[in-house]
PDB file of C-alpha atoms in Angstrom:
ATOM      1  CA  UNK I1015      33.236-156.667-133.882  1.00 96.00           C
ATOM      2  CA  UNK I1016      36.983-156.592-133.477  1.00 98.00           C
ATOM      3  CA  UNK I1017      39.882-158.984-133.568  1.00 98.00           C
ATOM      4  CA  UNK I1018      43.434-158.441-132.401  1.00 98.00           C
ATOM      5  CA  UNK I1019      46.442-160.722-132.735  1.00 98.00           C
ATOM      6  CA  UNK I1020      49.965-160.404-131.417  1.00 96.00           C
ATOM      7  CA  UNK I1021      51.974-163.449-132.400  1.00 95.00           C
ATOM      8  CA  UNK I1022      55.680-164.227-132.375  1.00 90.00           C
ATOM      9  CA  UNK I1023      57.496-167.366-133.501  1.00 93.00           C
ATOM     10  CA  UNK I1024      59.145-169.387-130.741  1.00 93.00           C
ATOM     11  CA  UNK I1025      62.722-168.649-131.932  1.00 92.00           C
ATOM     12  CA  UNK I1026      62.007-164.917-131.558  1.00 88.00           C
ATOM     13  CA  UNK I1027      60.548-165.511-128.093  1.00 90.00           C
ATOM     14  CA  UNK I1028      63.685-167.364-127.018  1.00 90.00           C
ATOM     15  CA  UNK I1029      65.760-164.405-128.225  1.00 85.00           C
ATOM     16  CA  UNK I1030      63.525-161.966-126.328  1.00 82.00           C
ATOM     17  CA  UNK I1031      63.758-164.025-123.140  1.00 83.00           C
ATOM     18  CA  UNK I1032      67.561-164.030-123.339  1.00 83.00           C
ATOM     19  CA  UNK I1033      67.542-160.217-123.208  1.00 79.00           C
ATOM     20  CA  UNK I1034      64.509-159.670-120.960  1.00 81.00           C
ATOM     21  CA  UNK I1035      64.543-162.022-117.995  1.00 81.00           C
ATOM     22  CA  UNK I1036      61.586-160.210-116.398  1.00 81.00           C
ATOM     23  CA  UNK I1037      59.361-161.974-118.930  1.00 80.00           C
ATOM     24  CA  UNK I1038      59.821-165.209-116.957  1.00 79.00           C
ATOM     25  CA  UNK I1039      58.304-163.680-113.817  1.00 81.00           C
ATOM     26  CA  UNK I1040      54.568-164.462-113.548  1.00 80.00           C
ATOM     27  CA  UNK I1041      54.246-162.005-110.622  1.00 83.00           C
ATOM     28  CA  UNK I1042      54.460-159.147-113.128  1.00 82.00           C
ATOM     29  CA  UNK I1043      52.229-160.839-115.673  1.00 85.00           C
ATOM     30  CA  UNK I1044      55.115-162.122-117.770  1.00 88.00           C
ATOM     31  CA  UNK I1045      55.263-161.773-121.517  1.00 90.00           C
ATOM     32  CA  UNK I1046      51.463-161.908-121.822  1.00 94.00           C
ATOM     33  CA  UNK I1047      50.977-158.746-119.761  1.00 94.00           C
ATOM     34  CA  UNK I1048      53.792-157.005-121.636  1.00 90.00           C
ATOM     35  CA  UNK I1049      52.179-157.749-124.993  1.00 93.00           C
ATOM     36  CA  UNK I1050      48.448-157.800-124.308  1.00 97.00           C
ATOM     37  CA  UNK I1051      48.261-154.563-122.316  1.00 96.00           C
ATOM     38  CA  UNK I1052      48.970-152.681-125.560  1.00 95.00           C
ATOM     39  CA  UNK I1053      46.255-154.609-127.395  1.00 98.00           C
ATOM     40  CA  UNK I1054      43.640-154.039-124.709  1.00 98.00           C
ATOM     41  CA  UNK I1055      44.534-150.355-124.452  1.00 97.00           C
ATOM     42  CA  UNK I1056      44.008-149.906-128.192  1.00 96.00           C
ATOM     43  CA  UNK I1057      40.721-151.854-128.150  1.00 98.00           C
ATOM     44  CA  UNK I1058      39.404-149.509-125.451  1.00 98.00           C
ATOM     45  CA  UNK I1059      40.545-146.486-127.454  1.00 95.00           C
ATOM     46  CA  UNK I1060      38.913-147.801-130.642  1.00 96.00           C
ATOM     47  CA  UNK I1061      35.555-148.410-128.996  1.00 97.00           C
ATOM     48  CA  UNK I1062      35.417-145.589-126.494  1.00 96.00           C
ATOM     49  CA  UNK I1063      33.708-148.167-124.255  1.00 98.00           C
ATOM     50  CA  UNK I1064      34.569-150.058-121.096  1.00 98.00           C
ATOM     51  CA  UNK I1065      35.041-153.813-120.900  1.00 99.00           C
ATOM     52  CA  UNK I1066      32.315-155.586-118.919  1.00 99.00           C
ATOM     53  CA  UNK I1067      33.321-159.262-119.280  1.00 99.00           C
ATOM     54  CA  UNK I1068      36.202-161.503-120.265  1.00 99.00           C
ATOM     55  CA  UNK I1069      36.438-165.221-120.938  1.00 99.00           C
ATOM     56  CA  UNK I1070      39.930-166.542-121.628  1.00 99.00           C
ATOM     57  CA  UNK I1071      41.935-169.710-121.970  1.00 99.00           C
ATOM     58  CA  UNK I1072      45.669-169.852-121.389  1.00 97.00           C
ATOM     59  CA  UNK I1073      48.497-172.345-121.717  1.00 96.00           C
ATOM     60  CA  UNK I1074      52.122-172.797-122.671  1.00 95.00           C
ATOM     61  CA  UNK I1075      52.731-175.370-125.391  1.00 94.00           C
ATOM     62  CA  UNK I1076      56.502-175.017-125.683  1.00 94.00           C
ATOM     63  CA  UNK I1077      59.316-176.121-123.396  1.00 93.00           C
ATOM     64  CA  UNK I1078      59.847-172.606-122.012  1.00 90.00           C
ATOM     65  CA  UNK I1079      59.364-172.616-118.254  1.00 87.00           C
ATOM     66  CA  UNK I1080      56.887-169.757-118.038  1.00 89.00           C
ATOM     67  CA  UNK I1081      53.083-169.646-117.976  1.00 91.00           C
ATOM     68  CA  UNK I1082      50.589-168.006-120.311  1.00 94.00           C
ATOM     69  CA  UNK I1083      52.585-167.904-123.543  1.00 94.00           C
ATOM     70  CA  UNK I1084      49.388-168.565-125.522  1.00 97.00           C
ATOM     71  CA  UNK I1085      46.160-166.830-124.507  1.00 98.00           C
ATOM     72  CA  UNK I1086      42.840-166.509-126.326  1.00 99.00           C
ATOM     73  CA  UNK I1087      40.188-164.207-124.920  1.00 99.00           C
ATOM     74  CA  UNK I1088      36.667-163.149-125.765  1.00 99.00           C
ATOM     75  CA  UNK I1089      36.161-159.591-124.533  1.00 99.00           C
ATOM     76  CA  UNK I1090      32.728-158.038-124.066  1.00 99.00           C
ATOM     77  CA  UNK I1091      32.387-154.250-124.103  1.00 99.00           C
ATOM     78  CA  UNK I1092      29.528-151.962-123.168  1.00 98.00           C
ATOM     79  CA  UNK I1093      26.754-151.732-125.785  1.00 98.00           C
ATOM     80  CA  UNK I1094      27.366-155.327-126.919  1.00 98.00           C
ATOM     81  CA  UNK I1095      30.633-154.674-128.755  1.00 98.00           C
ATOM     82  CA  UNK I1096      32.648-157.889-129.099  1.00 98.00           C
ATOM     83  CA  UNK I1097      36.383-158.450-129.430  1.00 99.00           C
ATOM     84  CA  UNK I1098      38.575-161.493-129.766  1.00 99.00           C
ATOM     85  CA  UNK I1099      42.205-161.320-128.632  1.00 99.00           C
ATOM     86  CA  UNK I1100      44.871-163.904-129.449  1.00 98.00           C
ATOM     87  CA  UNK I1101      48.287-163.452-127.871  1.00 98.00           C
ATOM     88  CA  UNK I1102      50.950-166.084-128.496  1.00 97.00           C
ATOM     89  CA  UNK I1103      54.706-166.206-128.356  1.00 94.00           C
ATOM     90  CA  UNK I1104      55.210-169.790-129.430  1.00 94.00           C
ATOM     91  CA  UNK I1105      54.236-170.216-133.070  1.00 94.00           C
ATOM     92  CA  UNK I1106      56.510-172.295-135.253  1.00 94.00           C
ATOM     93  CA  UNK I1107      58.711-170.382-137.683  1.00 90.00           C
ATOM     94  CA  UNK I1108      58.044-168.564-139.941  1.00 90.00           C
ATOM     95  CA  UNK I1109      55.032-167.461-137.820  1.00 91.00           C
ATOM     96  CA  UNK I1110      52.040-165.710-139.365  1.00 92.00           C
ATOM     97  CA  UNK I1111      52.687-162.813-141.708  1.00 91.00           C
ATOM     98  CA  UNK I1112      51.686-159.353-140.505  1.00 91.00           C
ATOM     99  CA  UNK I1113      50.742-160.487-137.009  1.00 92.00           C
ATOM    100  CA  UNK I1114      53.033-158.776-134.494  1.00 89.00           C
ATOM    101  CA  UNK I1115      50.432-156.144-133.528  1.00 93.00           C
ATOM    102  CA  UNK I1116      47.319-156.514-135.689  1.00 96.00           C
ATOM    103  CA  UNK I1117      43.789-155.193-135.344  1.00 98.00           C
ATOM    104  CA  UNK I1118      40.758-155.860-137.523  1.00 98.00           C
ATOM    105  CA  UNK I1119      37.550-153.913-136.984  1.00 98.00           C
ATOM    106  CA  UNK I1120      34.273-154.835-138.680  1.00 98.00           C
ATOM    107  CA  UNK I1121      31.372-152.388-138.915  1.00 95.00           C
ATOM    108  CA  UNK I1122      28.060-152.408-140.776  1.00 95.00           C
ATOM    109  CA  UNK I1123      29.336-150.746-143.957  1.00 97.00           C
ATOM    110  CA  UNK I1124      33.118-151.115-143.850  1.00 98.00           C
ATOM    111  CA  UNK I1125      36.067-152.692-142.088  1.00 98.00           C
ATOM    112  CA  UNK I1126      39.709-151.933-141.538  1.00 98.00           C
ATOM    113  CA  UNK I1127      42.793-154.048-141.114  1.00 98.00           C
ATOM    114  CA  UNK I1128      45.770-152.545-139.274  1.00 97.00           C
ATOM    115  CA  UNK I1129      49.192-154.032-138.663  1.00 95.00           C
ATOM    116  CA  UNK I1130      50.833-151.519-136.380  1.00 88.00           C
ATOM    117  CA  UNK I1131      54.198-151.507-138.154  1.00 86.00           C
ATOM    118  CA  UNK I1132      53.099-152.418-141.698  1.00 92.00           C
ATOM    119  CA  UNK I1133      49.802-151.085-143.059  1.00 96.00           C
ATOM    120  CA  UNK I1134      46.315-149.695-142.635  1.00 97.00           C
ATOM    121  CA  UNK I1135      43.785-151.072-145.142  1.00 98.00           C
ATOM    122  CA  UNK I1136      40.135-150.082-145.582  1.00 98.00           C
ATOM    123  CA  UNK I1137      37.616-152.598-146.920  1.00 98.00           C
ATOM    124  CA  UNK I1138      34.458-151.061-148.340  1.00 98.00           C
ATOM    125  CA  UNK I1139      32.067-152.004-151.121  1.00 96.00           C
ATOM    126  CA  UNK I1140      33.800-154.701-153.147  1.00 95.00           C
ATOM    127  CA  UNK I1141      37.453-153.803-152.592  1.00 98.00           C
ATOM    128  CA  UNK I1142      40.310-153.087-150.215  1.00 98.00           C
ATOM    129  CA  UNK I1143      42.343-149.889-150.304  1.00 98.00           C
ATOM    130  CA  UNK I1144      45.727-149.300-148.682  1.00 98.00           C
ATOM    131  CA  UNK I1145      45.282-146.095-146.664  1.00 97.00           C
ATOM    132  CA  UNK I1146      48.688-145.898-145.012  1.00 96.00           C
ATOM    133  CA  UNK I1147      52.018-147.693-145.066  1.00 95.00           C
ATOM    134  CA  UNK I1148      54.582-146.585-142.470  1.00 89.00           C
ATOM    135  CA  UNK I1149      58.319-146.631-142.951  1.00 88.00           C
ATOM    136  CA  UNK I1150      59.623-150.106-142.094  1.00 87.00           C
ATOM    137  CA  UNK I1151      62.207-151.082-139.489  1.00 84.00           C
ATOM    138  CA  UNK I1152      63.389-154.304-137.848  1.00 80.00           C
ATOM    139  CA  UNK I1153      61.598-154.511-134.502  1.00 72.00           C
ATOM    140  CA  UNK I1154      64.133-156.888-132.901  1.00 72.00           C
ATOM    141  CA  UNK I1155      67.313-155.369-134.297  1.00 78.00           C
ATOM    142  CA  UNK I1156      66.185-151.758-133.909  1.00 84.00           C
ATOM    143  CA  UNK I1157      64.135-151.608-130.671  1.00 81.00           C
ATOM    144  CA  UNK I1158      65.051-147.928-130.254  1.00 88.00           C
ATOM    145  CA  UNK I1159      64.173-146.970-133.820  1.00 89.00           C
ATOM    146  CA  UNK I1160      62.724-143.430-133.964  1.00 89.00           C
ATOM    147  CA  UNK I1161      59.847-144.895-135.987  1.00 85.00           C
ATOM    148  CA  UNK I1162      58.943-147.246-133.132  1.00 84.00           C
ATOM    149  CA  UNK I1163      59.506-144.675-130.397  1.00 88.00           C
ATOM    150  CA  UNK I1164      57.628-141.795-132.063  1.00 87.00           C
ATOM    151  CA  UNK I1165      54.185-142.487-130.527  1.00 83.00           C
ATOM    152  CA  UNK I1166      55.699-143.203-127.102  1.00 86.00           C
ATOM    153  CA  UNK I1167      57.707-139.983-127.191  1.00 92.00           C
ATOM    154  CA  UNK I1168      54.499-138.084-127.949  1.00 91.00           C
ATOM    155  CA  UNK I1169      52.750-139.513-124.885  1.00 90.00           C
ATOM    156  CA  UNK I1170      55.719-138.676-122.654  1.00 93.00           C
ATOM    157  CA  UNK I1171      55.981-135.165-124.096  1.00 96.00           C
ATOM    158  CA  UNK I1172      52.284-134.585-123.445  1.00 96.00           C
ATOM    159  CA  UNK I1173      52.782-135.750-119.847  1.00 95.00           C
ATOM    160  CA  UNK I1174      55.621-133.232-119.400  1.00 97.00           C
ATOM    161  CA  UNK I1175      53.496-130.519-121.029  1.00 98.00           C
ATOM    162  CA  UNK I1176      50.571-131.341-118.733  1.00 97.00           C
ATOM    163  CA  UNK I1177      52.774-130.717-115.687  1.00 97.00           C
ATOM    164  CA  UNK I1178      54.063-127.451-117.105  1.00 98.00           C
ATOM    165  CA  UNK I1179      50.574-126.334-118.121  1.00 98.00           C
ATOM    166  CA  UNK I1180      48.950-127.629-114.909  1.00 98.00           C
ATOM    167  CA  UNK I1181      46.361-129.727-116.726  1.00 97.00           C
ATOM    168  CA  UNK I1182      45.555-133.447-116.860  1.00 95.00           C
ATOM    169  CA  UNK I1183      47.528-135.395-119.483  1.00 95.00           C
ATOM    170  CA  UNK I1184      45.643-136.524-122.586  1.00 92.00           C
ATOM    171  CA  UNK I1185      46.557-140.125-121.723  1.00 87.00           C
ATOM    172  CA  UNK I1186      46.531-140.576-117.968  1.00 88.00           C
ATOM    173  CA  UNK I1187      47.286-143.416-115.619  1.00 91.00           C
ATOM    174  CA  UNK I1188      43.648-144.540-115.510  1.00 94.00           C
ATOM    175  CA  UNK I1189      43.834-145.698-119.139  1.00 94.00           C
ATOM    176  CA  UNK I1190      46.927-147.792-118.476  1.00 94.00           C
ATOM    177  CA  UNK I1191      45.401-149.267-115.347  1.00 97.00           C
ATOM    178  CA  UNK I1192      42.244-150.272-117.217  1.00 98.00           C
ATOM    179  CA  UNK I1193      44.288-151.952-119.959  1.00 98.00           C
ATOM    180  CA  UNK I1194      46.192-153.948-117.335  1.00 97.00           C
ATOM    181  CA  UNK I1195      42.912-154.766-115.533  1.00 98.00           C
ATOM    182  CA  UNK I1196      41.564-156.405-118.706  1.00 99.00           C
ATOM    183  CA  UNK I1197      44.726-158.523-118.933  1.00 98.00           C
ATOM    184  CA  UNK I1198      44.412-159.465-115.260  1.00 97.00           C
ATOM    185  CA  UNK I1199      40.796-160.482-115.934  1.00 98.00           C
ATOM    186  CA  UNK I1200      42.049-162.712-118.772  1.00 98.00           C
ATOM    187  CA  UNK I1201      44.462-164.492-116.439  1.00 97.00           C
ATOM    188  CA  UNK I1202      41.796-164.885-113.726  1.00 97.00           C
ATOM    189  CA  UNK I1203      39.324-166.258-116.244  1.00 99.00           C
ATOM    190  CA  UNK I1204      41.860-168.720-117.617  1.00 98.00           C
ATOM    191  CA  UNK I1205      42.679-169.903-114.104  1.00 97.00           C
ATOM    192  CA  UNK I1206      39.045-170.288-113.007  1.00 99.00           C
ATOM    193  CA  UNK I1207      37.520-171.401-116.310  1.00 98.00           C
ATOM    194  CA  UNK I1208      34.768-168.828-115.743  1.00 99.00           C
ATOM    195  CA  UNK I1209      33.670-165.540-117.260  1.00 99.00           C
ATOM    196  CA  UNK I1210      35.108-162.641-115.259  1.00 99.00           C
ATOM    197  CA  UNK I1211      33.104-159.428-114.872  1.00 99.00           C
ATOM    198  CA  UNK I1212      34.740-156.028-114.853  1.00 99.00           C
ATOM    199  CA  UNK I1213      35.595-153.820-113.092  1.00 97.00           C
ATOM    200  CA  UNK I1214      37.526-156.222-110.871  1.00 97.00           C
TER     201      UNK I1214
END
């Protein structure tokens, strides 16, 4: 079982919308697609499995004139693996701690808790152990921080290398498309009130 949360407080969302007007445009998926596509991509990577079904609910509680600012989805993977995804950009301040990009994975003998920019903890036996703690930075004030850009730069460099070496990239377009497809299935499910089967 897995759970992922990406949650921002409403004041932060207002600040983001001031700088990024594209987030108002539902034709491109809006803020939900911009946030959730990263979550769904990582869930696929964690499981090594494809999504077969999605059931989601979506709404906007705040006064912002844009749809789908709060989405909850139940995602079914091959082999019966289950995931729950909560994406919201309208929590009251101070929001939830450690919830900008968080993943929790539960197995038979252990579990881990990962906040993308804060920590990786392993729960096993009767205790939790901090496995990794990255260098901190302010996501909003330092959007081009080398710490934040490091993984993205690696993907781009591999793409360049794949062209030079005439080989497929390690992370190709199919992975990105599948992550977006899961998000599209969430929006279709929320609109219809029905479970949506994948592939679309």
